[in-house]
Short mmCIF file of C-alpha atoms and ligand atoms in Angstrom, two decimals:
data_model
loop_
_atom_site.label_atom_id
_atom_site.label_comp_id
_atom_site.label_asym_id
_atom_site.label_seq_id
_atom_site.Cartn_x
_atom_site.Cartn_y
_atom_site.Cartn_z
CA MET A 1 19.12 13.97 36.68
CA SER A 2 16.63 12.61 34.17
CA LYS A 3 17.74 9.89 31.79
CA PRO A 4 18.75 10.73 28.23
CA VAL A 5 15.90 10.13 25.79
CA ILE A 6 16.26 7.95 22.68
CA ALA A 7 13.97 7.64 19.67
CA THR A 8 14.27 5.32 16.67
CA ALA A 9 12.60 4.82 13.30
CA SER A 10 12.84 2.51 10.31
CA LEU A 11 12.26 4.24 6.97
CA ALA A 12 13.12 2.38 3.74
CA GLY A 13 14.87 -0.34 5.71
CA CYS A 14 14.19 -3.97 6.59
CA PHE A 15 14.24 -3.63 10.40
CA GLY A 16 17.55 -5.49 10.42
CA CYS A 17 19.25 -2.53 12.08
CA HIS A 18 16.58 -2.52 14.78
CA MET A 19 17.19 -6.24 15.27
CA SER A 20 20.84 -5.35 15.75
CA ILE A 21 19.90 -2.77 18.40
CA LEU A 22 18.11 -5.56 20.27
CA ASP A 23 21.06 -7.86 19.64
CA ILE A 24 23.09 -6.13 22.37
CA ASP A 25 21.82 -9.06 24.50
CA GLU A 26 21.78 -8.56 28.25
CA ARG A 27 23.28 -5.09 27.82
CA ILE A 28 19.73 -4.09 26.93
CA LEU A 29 19.08 -4.17 30.68
CA ASP A 30 21.89 -1.64 31.19
CA LEU A 31 20.50 0.41 28.33
CA VAL A 32 17.06 0.53 29.91
CA GLU A 33 18.74 1.75 33.13
CA LEU A 34 20.73 4.36 31.21
CA VAL A 35 18.15 5.75 28.82
CA GLU A 36 14.47 6.26 28.26
CA PHE A 37 12.86 5.34 24.92
CA ASN A 38 10.43 7.75 23.30
CA LYS A 39 8.97 7.40 19.77
CA SER A 40 10.18 4.03 18.53
CA PRO A 41 8.93 0.72 17.15
CA VAL A 42 10.68 -0.86 20.15
CA ASP A 43 8.06 0.49 22.59
CA ASP A 44 5.42 1.35 19.99
CA ILE A 45 5.21 5.03 20.99
CA LYS A 46 3.92 6.64 17.79
CA THR A 47 4.50 10.36 18.37
CA PHE A 48 7.15 12.40 20.14
CA THR A 49 6.07 13.33 23.65
CA LYS A 50 9.24 15.21 24.65
CA PRO A 51 12.54 16.47 23.21
CA VAL A 52 14.91 13.63 22.34
CA ASP A 53 18.66 13.45 22.94
CA VAL A 54 19.62 10.78 20.41
CA GLY A 55 17.54 9.84 17.38
CA ILE A 56 18.53 6.70 15.48
CA ILE A 57 17.27 6.14 11.95
CA GLU A 58 17.53 3.04 9.81
CA GLY A 59 16.67 3.07 6.09
CA GLY A 60 16.88 5.76 3.45
CA CYS A 61 14.08 7.92 2.06
CA SER A 62 12.04 6.19 -0.61
CA ASN A 63 8.70 7.99 -0.23
CA SER A 64 7.16 11.22 1.03
CA GLU A 65 6.32 9.76 4.43
CA ASN A 66 9.97 8.77 4.99
CA VAL A 67 10.94 12.40 4.41
CA GLU A 68 8.28 13.68 6.84
CA VAL A 69 9.37 11.30 9.59
CA LEU A 70 13.03 12.16 9.00
CA ARG A 71 12.33 15.90 9.23
CA ALA A 72 10.31 15.39 12.41
CA PHE A 73 13.24 13.48 13.91
CA ARG A 74 15.68 16.22 12.96
CA LYS A 75 13.45 18.78 14.63
CA ASN A 76 13.03 16.74 17.82
CA CYS A 77 16.49 15.23 18.29
CA LYS A 78 19.69 16.86 19.50
CA ILE A 79 21.87 14.17 17.89
CA LEU A 80 20.72 12.25 14.82
CA ILE A 81 22.40 8.98 13.85
CA SER A 82 22.24 7.47 10.37
CA LEU A 83 22.28 3.74 11.13
CA GLY A 84 23.22 1.17 8.52
CA GLU A 85 23.91 1.03 4.78
CA CYS A 86 20.38 1.98 3.65
CA ALA A 87 20.38 5.14 5.77
CA ILE A 88 23.88 6.04 4.65
CA MET A 89 23.76 5.22 0.93
CA GLY A 90 20.26 3.99 0.12
CA GLY A 91 21.22 0.32 0.34
CA LEU A 92 19.25 -2.37 -1.47
CA PRO A 93 16.20 -0.14 -2.08
CA ALA A 94 18.53 2.22 -3.97
CA MET A 95 19.03 -0.50 -6.58
CA ARG A 96 15.95 1.06 -8.17
CA ASN A 97 17.78 4.36 -8.58
CA GLY A 98 18.25 4.81 -12.30
CA ILE A 99 15.09 2.87 -13.15
CA PRO A 100 12.11 5.16 -13.88
CA VAL A 101 9.47 5.01 -11.11
CA ARG A 102 6.75 4.01 -13.58
CA GLU A 103 8.79 1.00 -14.66
CA CYS A 104 9.32 -0.05 -11.02
CA LEU A 105 5.61 0.22 -10.24
CA GLU A 106 4.62 -1.64 -13.39
CA GLU A 107 7.07 -4.38 -12.55
CA ALA A 108 5.54 -4.71 -9.07
CA TYR A 109 1.87 -4.32 -9.92
CA HIS A 110 1.54 -5.48 -13.54
CA ARG A 111 4.29 -7.89 -14.40
CA CYS A 112 5.04 -9.54 -11.09
CA PRO A 113 4.62 -13.35 -11.41
CA THR A 114 2.03 -13.52 -8.62
CA ILE A 115 -0.37 -11.13 -10.39
CA ASP A 116 -3.48 -12.79 -11.80
CA PRO A 117 -3.36 -12.08 -15.57
CA PHE A 118 -7.15 -11.55 -15.59
CA ASP A 119 -7.09 -8.89 -12.86
CA PRO A 120 -7.44 -5.27 -13.96
CA LYS A 121 -4.02 -3.66 -14.15
CA ILE A 122 -3.91 -0.93 -11.54
CA ILE A 123 -1.19 0.97 -9.74
CA PRO A 124 -2.43 2.01 -6.28
CA ASP A 125 -2.77 5.79 -6.16
CA ASP A 126 -5.02 6.45 -3.18
CA PRO A 127 -4.36 9.99 -1.89
CA ASP A 128 -3.66 8.51 1.56
CA LEU A 129 -0.68 6.57 0.25
CA PRO A 130 2.75 8.23 0.47
CA ILE A 131 4.19 9.24 -2.87
CA ILE A 132 7.16 7.25 -4.14
CA LEU A 133 10.18 9.51 -4.70
CA ASP A 134 12.07 9.63 -7.99
CA ARG A 135 14.88 7.70 -6.30
CA VAL A 136 15.99 6.55 -2.87
CA TYR A 137 17.88 9.26 -0.97
CA PRO A 138 20.51 8.77 1.73
CA LEU A 139 19.40 10.56 4.92
CA HIS A 140 22.23 13.11 4.90
CA GLU A 141 21.11 14.36 1.48
CA ILE A 142 17.86 15.51 3.12
CA VAL A 143 18.73 16.63 6.68
CA LYS A 144 21.91 17.21 8.67
CA ILE A 145 23.18 13.99 10.24
CA ASP A 146 25.55 13.98 13.21
CA ALA A 147 26.92 10.43 13.19
CA PHE A 148 27.11 7.55 10.73
CA LEU A 149 27.24 3.89 11.72
CA PRO A 150 27.74 1.66 8.69
CA GLY A 151 26.98 -2.04 8.40
CA CYS A 152 24.28 -4.31 7.04
CA PRO A 153 23.33 -4.49 9.79
CA PRO A 154 25.79 -2.55 11.97
CA SER A 155 26.97 -4.91 14.69
CA ALA A 156 25.42 -4.69 18.12
CA ASP A 157 28.89 -3.93 19.49
CA LEU A 158 29.26 -0.95 17.16
CA ILE A 159 25.84 0.40 18.17
CA TRP A 160 26.64 -0.09 21.85
CA LYS A 161 30.04 1.55 21.56
CA ALA A 162 28.67 4.53 19.61
CA LEU A 163 25.65 5.03 21.85
CA THR A 164 27.61 4.90 25.09
CA SER A 165 30.24 7.30 23.71
CA LEU A 166 27.67 9.78 22.40
CA LEU A 167 25.63 9.71 25.61
CA GLN A 168 28.77 10.47 27.62
CA GLY A 169 29.67 13.26 25.22
CA LYS A 170 32.86 11.47 24.16
CA PRO A 171 34.20 11.51 20.59
CA LEU A 172 33.47 8.41 18.49
CA VAL A 173 36.56 6.22 18.45
CA LEU A 174 35.59 3.05 16.63
CA PRO A 175 37.83 -0.04 16.56
CA TYR A 176 38.79 -1.41 13.11
CA ALA A 177 36.91 -4.68 13.46
CA LEU A 178 33.59 -2.93 14.20
CA VAL A 179 33.38 -0.74 11.11
CA LYS A 180 32.12 -2.99 8.30
CA PHE A 181 29.87 -2.33 5.31
CA ASP A 182 28.26 -5.78 5.32
CA MET B 1 74.92 -2.86 -8.26
CA ASN B 2 74.70 0.62 -6.79
CA LYS B 3 72.34 1.04 -3.87
CA ILE B 4 70.28 4.20 -3.70
CA THR B 5 69.67 5.73 -0.29
CA PHE B 6 66.58 7.79 0.45
CA THR B 7 64.07 8.40 3.25
CA ILE B 8 60.34 7.86 3.68
CA ASP B 9 58.83 9.92 6.50
CA GLY B 10 62.31 10.27 7.95
CA GLN B 11 63.08 6.54 7.90
CA ALA B 12 66.33 5.64 6.10
CA CYS B 13 65.75 3.24 3.18
CA THR B 14 67.75 1.68 0.39
CA ALA B 15 66.73 0.68 -3.12
CA GLU B 16 68.08 -0.81 -6.32
CA ALA B 17 68.53 1.64 -9.18
CA GLY B 18 65.40 1.74 -11.34
CA GLN B 19 63.00 0.64 -8.62
CA THR B 20 59.83 2.68 -8.28
CA ILE B 21 59.12 4.45 -4.99
CA LEU B 22 56.31 1.99 -4.27
CA GLU B 23 58.40 -1.14 -4.90
CA ALA B 24 61.29 0.25 -2.91
CA ALA B 25 59.00 1.20 -0.03
CA ARG B 26 57.54 -2.29 0.12
CA ALA B 27 61.01 -3.82 -0.01
CA ASN B 28 61.80 -1.68 3.03
CA GLY B 29 58.66 -2.85 4.83
CA ILE B 30 56.78 0.43 4.34
CA TYR B 31 53.21 0.42 3.09
CA ILE B 32 52.19 3.02 0.56
CA PRO B 33 48.47 2.55 -0.09
CA SER B 34 47.72 1.56 -3.70
CA LEU B 35 44.85 0.27 -5.78
CA CYS B 36 45.54 0.06 -9.51
CA TRP B 37 49.01 -1.33 -8.83
CA PHE B 38 49.46 -5.09 -8.96
CA GLU B 39 52.69 -6.86 -8.10
CA GLY B 40 54.64 -7.94 -11.16
CA MET B 41 52.49 -5.97 -13.58
CA LYS B 42 53.45 -2.80 -15.46
CA PRO B 43 52.11 0.10 -13.35
CA ALA B 44 49.46 2.41 -14.80
CA GLY B 45 49.54 5.29 -12.32
CA SER B 46 45.85 5.87 -12.84
CA CYS B 47 44.16 5.72 -9.44
CA ARG B 48 46.58 8.13 -7.67
CA ILE B 49 45.96 6.48 -4.28
CA CYS B 50 49.74 6.00 -3.95
CA THR B 51 50.46 9.72 -4.31
CA VAL B 52 53.45 10.77 -2.19
CA ARG B 53 55.32 14.06 -1.92
CA ALA B 54 58.99 14.69 -2.56
CA GLY B 55 60.59 18.11 -2.76
CA GLY B 56 57.13 19.66 -2.49
CA ARG B 57 55.92 17.83 -5.61
CA TYR B 58 53.22 15.23 -5.79
CA MET B 59 53.88 11.99 -7.67
CA ALA B 60 52.43 8.53 -8.12
CA ALA B 61 54.72 6.22 -6.16
CA CYS B 62 53.92 3.31 -8.47
CA THR B 63 55.40 4.96 -11.58
CA GLN B 64 58.04 7.34 -10.21
CA PRO B 65 61.53 5.81 -9.95
CA VAL B 66 63.24 6.45 -6.65
CA SER B 67 66.36 8.60 -6.86
CA GLU B 68 69.40 9.16 -4.66
CA GLN B 69 68.79 11.26 -1.51
CA MET B 70 65.07 11.55 -2.21
CA VAL B 71 63.10 12.77 0.82
CA ILE B 72 59.63 11.25 0.54
CA GLU B 73 56.54 12.07 2.56
CA ASN B 74 54.06 9.21 2.73
CA MET B 75 51.89 9.45 5.83
CA ALA B 76 51.46 13.25 6.00
CA PRO B 77 47.90 13.95 7.19
CA ASP B 78 47.01 15.95 4.08
CA LEU B 79 48.21 13.12 1.79
CA GLU B 80 46.23 10.59 3.78
CA ASP B 81 43.12 12.76 3.59
CA MET B 82 43.55 13.15 -0.15
CA ARG B 83 43.79 9.36 -0.50
CA LYS B 84 40.68 8.98 1.60
CA ALA B 85 38.90 11.47 -0.68
CA LEU B 86 39.92 9.41 -3.72
CA VAL B 87 38.49 6.29 -2.13
CA GLU B 88 35.28 8.15 -1.33
CA MET B 89 35.09 9.36 -4.92
CA LEU B 90 35.35 5.80 -6.21
CA PHE B 91 32.50 4.78 -3.93
CA VAL B 92 30.12 7.48 -5.16
CA GLU B 93 31.07 7.07 -8.83
CA GLY B 94 29.87 3.47 -8.93
CA ASN B 95 27.15 1.50 -7.20
CA HIS B 96 28.83 -0.25 -4.29
CA MET B 97 26.24 -2.29 -2.42
CA CYS B 98 28.76 -4.08 -0.24
CA PRO B 99 26.14 -6.19 1.60
CA THR B 100 25.31 -7.93 -1.69
CA CYS B 101 28.84 -8.15 -3.03
CA GLU B 102 30.73 -11.42 -3.47
CA LYS B 103 34.02 -9.59 -2.95
CA SER B 104 33.03 -7.99 0.35
CA GLY B 105 35.70 -8.66 2.96
CA ASN B 106 38.29 -9.38 0.26
CA CYS B 107 37.87 -6.16 -1.71
CA GLU B 108 40.78 -3.73 -1.89
CA LEU B 109 38.60 -0.65 -2.34
CA GLN B 110 36.49 -1.58 0.68
CA ALA B 111 39.67 -2.42 2.62
CA LEU B 112 41.01 1.07 1.96
CA ALA B 113 37.70 2.54 3.09
CA TYR B 114 38.03 0.51 6.30
CA ARG B 115 41.62 1.57 6.75
CA TYR B 116 40.56 5.21 6.48
CA GLN B 117 37.42 4.52 8.49
CA MET B 118 35.19 6.00 5.83
CA LEU B 119 31.81 6.23 7.57
CA VAL B 120 30.19 8.19 4.76
CA PRO B 121 31.70 9.67 1.57
CA ARG B 122 32.00 13.46 1.56
CA PHE B 123 30.64 13.56 -2.02
CA PRO B 124 27.05 12.98 -3.15
CA TYR B 125 26.26 9.58 -4.64
CA ASP B 126 26.05 9.43 -8.43
CA PHE B 127 23.93 6.27 -8.74
CA PRO B 128 25.08 5.71 -12.33
CA VAL B 129 23.07 3.34 -14.49
CA ARG B 130 25.28 0.34 -15.23
CA ARG B 131 24.69 -3.29 -16.02
CA VAL B 132 25.69 -6.74 -14.94
CA GLU B 133 27.13 -8.57 -17.93
CA PRO B 134 27.02 -12.35 -18.00
CA ALA B 135 30.29 -13.06 -19.80
CA GLY B 136 29.90 -16.71 -20.67
CA PRO B 137 30.12 -19.83 -18.51
CA LYS B 138 33.18 -18.89 -16.44
CA ILE B 139 32.96 -15.27 -15.34
CA LEU B 140 30.60 -12.35 -15.06
CA LEU B 141 31.25 -8.66 -15.21
CA GLU B 142 29.54 -6.46 -12.62
CA HIS B 143 30.01 -3.01 -14.16
CA ASN B 144 28.38 -1.30 -11.15
CA ARG B 145 31.53 -1.98 -9.16
CA CYS B 146 34.22 -1.35 -11.77
CA ILE B 147 36.72 1.36 -10.79
CA LYS B 148 38.45 1.39 -14.23
CA CYS B 149 41.83 0.51 -12.76
CA LEU B 150 42.63 -1.52 -15.90
CA ARG B 151 44.28 -4.28 -13.93
CA CYS B 152 42.24 -6.76 -15.99
CA VAL B 153 43.18 -5.12 -19.28
CA ARG B 154 46.85 -5.10 -18.38
CA GLY B 155 47.06 -8.49 -16.74
CA VAL B 156 44.47 -11.04 -17.86
CA LYS B 157 45.67 -12.97 -20.88
CA ALA B 158 44.38 -16.02 -22.68
CA LYS B 159 46.62 -19.06 -23.16
CA ASP B 160 48.00 -17.62 -26.42
CA GLY B 161 48.75 -14.24 -24.80
CA ARG B 162 45.79 -12.36 -26.23
CA ARG B 163 44.09 -9.84 -23.95
CA VAL B 164 40.73 -10.99 -22.57
CA PHE B 165 39.62 -7.50 -21.50
CA GLY B 166 39.84 -4.12 -23.17
CA ALA B 167 38.76 -0.56 -22.40
CA LEU B 168 36.12 1.28 -24.41
CA ARG B 169 35.75 5.06 -24.52
CA ARG B 170 37.65 7.47 -22.27
CA GLY B 171 37.36 9.53 -19.12
CA GLY B 172 34.16 9.24 -17.13
CA ARG B 173 32.54 7.15 -19.88
CA LYS B 174 35.26 4.53 -19.89
CA LYS B 175 33.91 1.01 -19.80
CA ILE B 176 35.51 -2.40 -19.62
CA ALA B 177 34.70 -4.80 -22.45
CA VAL B 178 35.33 -8.50 -22.53
CA ASP B 179 36.10 -10.83 -25.44
CA LEU B 180 33.34 -13.36 -24.94
CA SER B 181 34.97 -16.24 -26.77
CA LEU B 182 38.28 -15.81 -24.94
CA ALA B 183 36.43 -15.47 -21.63
CA ALA B 184 34.46 -18.64 -22.30
CA ALA B 185 37.67 -20.53 -23.03
CA LEU B 186 39.39 -19.50 -19.79
CA SER B 187 40.61 -22.40 -17.68
CA ASP B 188 39.40 -22.47 -14.08
CA ARG B 189 42.82 -21.31 -12.94
CA ARG B 190 42.85 -18.35 -15.32
CA ALA B 191 39.29 -17.42 -14.43
CA ARG B 192 40.31 -17.40 -10.78
CA GLU B 193 43.32 -15.25 -11.68
CA ALA B 194 41.09 -12.82 -13.54
CA MET B 195 38.90 -12.49 -10.46
CA ASP B 196 41.94 -11.97 -8.22
CA ARG B 197 43.41 -9.35 -10.55
CA CYS B 198 40.28 -7.27 -10.11
CA PRO B 199 40.65 -5.31 -6.85
CA VAL B 200 36.88 -5.07 -6.48
CA GLY B 201 33.91 -7.33 -7.18
CA SER B 202 33.63 -6.44 -10.83
CA ILE B 203 35.11 -9.61 -12.34
CA LEU B 204 33.63 -12.63 -10.63
CA LYS B 205 34.27 -16.27 -11.21
CA LYS B 206 30.93 -18.01 -11.34
CA GLU B 207 29.83 -20.44 -8.63
CA VAL B 208 32.40 -19.45 -6.00
CA GLY B 209 30.74 -16.35 -4.50
CA PHE B 210 30.59 -15.99 -0.70
CA ILE B 211 32.80 -19.04 -0.25
CA VAL B 212 34.80 -17.65 2.69
CA PRO B 213 32.75 -17.13 5.85
CA VAL B 214 32.40 -13.68 7.42
CA GLY B 215 35.16 -13.24 9.99
CA LYS B 216 37.70 -15.27 7.97
CA ARG B 217 37.97 -12.96 4.98
CA LYS B 218 41.14 -11.12 4.11
CA TYR B 219 40.36 -7.74 5.66
CA ASP B 220 37.91 -8.71 8.40
CA ALA B 221 40.32 -8.41 11.30
CA THR B 222 43.34 -6.42 10.13
CA PRO B 223 43.66 -3.39 7.84
CA ILE B 224 45.12 -3.64 4.35
CA GLY B 225 48.87 -3.10 4.50
CA SER B 226 49.31 -4.40 8.04
CA ASP B 227 51.31 -7.42 6.84
CA LEU B 228 54.01 -4.96 5.76
CA ARG B 229 54.05 -3.10 9.01
CA LYS B 230 54.49 -6.40 10.83
CA ALA B 231 57.51 -7.20 8.67
CA GLU B 232 58.95 -3.83 9.60
CA GLY B 233 58.54 -4.28 13.37
S1 SF4 C 301 33.42 -4.03 -5.00
FE1 SF4 C 301 34.16 -3.71 -2.92
S2 SF4 C 301 33.43 -1.67 -2.36
FE2 SF4 C 301 32.27 -2.33 -4.17
S3 SF4 C 301 30.44 -3.33 -3.38
FE3 SF4 C 301 31.95 -4.94 -3.61
S4 SF4 C 301 32.96 -5.05 -1.60
FE4 SF4 C 301 31.87 -3.13 -1.67
S1 SF4 C 302 36.92 -4.88 -14.08
FE1 SF4 C 302 38.10 -4.86 -12.17
S2 SF4 C 302 40.24 -4.99 -12.86
FE2 SF4 C 302 39.04 -4.38 -14.64
S3 SF4 C 302 39.11 -2.15 -14.66
FE3 SF4 C 302 37.25 -2.73 -13.57
S4 SF4 C 302 37.88 -2.75 -11.42
FE4 SF4 C 302 39.76 -2.80 -12.61
#
């Protein structure tokens, strides 16, 4: 039987959740035995090359590219996991929700203390750049999500427990001490 | 004094006349989840987390006096799911960024979410626009996390008995206000008390944030209410 295929992505996240995936220590050797990685920053595969069993996404949707990647994952993955606070509720990036986008961009590109006051005041708007959304969206407000693993980051033990259960088709039974929002 | 006899989920209990269902339950070692209730303070019955059922009727256990032969349901699955829904509602109504919160690990709202293993709220997030209010040298008010339980309004008093906090407006627009001069004059002990009265990280004493390491905080290892269950067993 071929190994189950896993794919991962970081959208509006800080890669902390990915660090936590790697933080399963020597169990990563078991994981490599158990599964095969497809599109993921872990192996630097950029595009899907086959259907995926479990997709894991960190970070919410802050721009148009995040939404595209998320939709591509939904299309290609049997099970989609929302990993971490940012994916589940927007997290720190969502602190801009409620502040108009223009104000955010002006703060970053005009008023930020490291901007040279003599530089022309521009806000990058190259057509190749993804468009910033009106606010940061949790993943499940855009596509259907099958499992949620909270934490900032979720602990390696939680990720391990969830992944091994899901791959064996077992229901998620998570111990109290593993479900934390921080 | 006459003892009242009643049952909670089939377990025989006794109470003093005049005790509320919640007080009586705790005296019998039974946990009824609560949030706006605070020991020793007049109950408000506003959060409804402590809702129980007796004779087919729903009631807030923190305000309803227990009566003779009452048959109370506490842990019925539908009641528990309703409580979980209330917790989820409180999460989406405010901005709860637990990873940045000084109260994380010691927060009663978060502890209830852990107890109910809330992985994601069933309601869409509101992302309301609220502010952080620096309320003088002793405390600050983080309105993003306020759940309007009014524990501060009911319980935090200055030395002369005057209320330090008050509530403005009503319903969904309700907002906590603070008397800045009274807040500035709070002793360290009273400022700490104000912070402890608040179930969430909305009232914070300055300069003591994140003082307890992760792993040692109140609800890191055991769910809220488990101290009572231990007493029972
Ligand atoms: S008040 Fe409680 S639930 Fe809200 S952010 Fe702080 S720890 Fe989380
Ligand atoms: S500030 Fe705290 S104690 Fe006061 S109403 Fe808000 S949540 Fe309750």
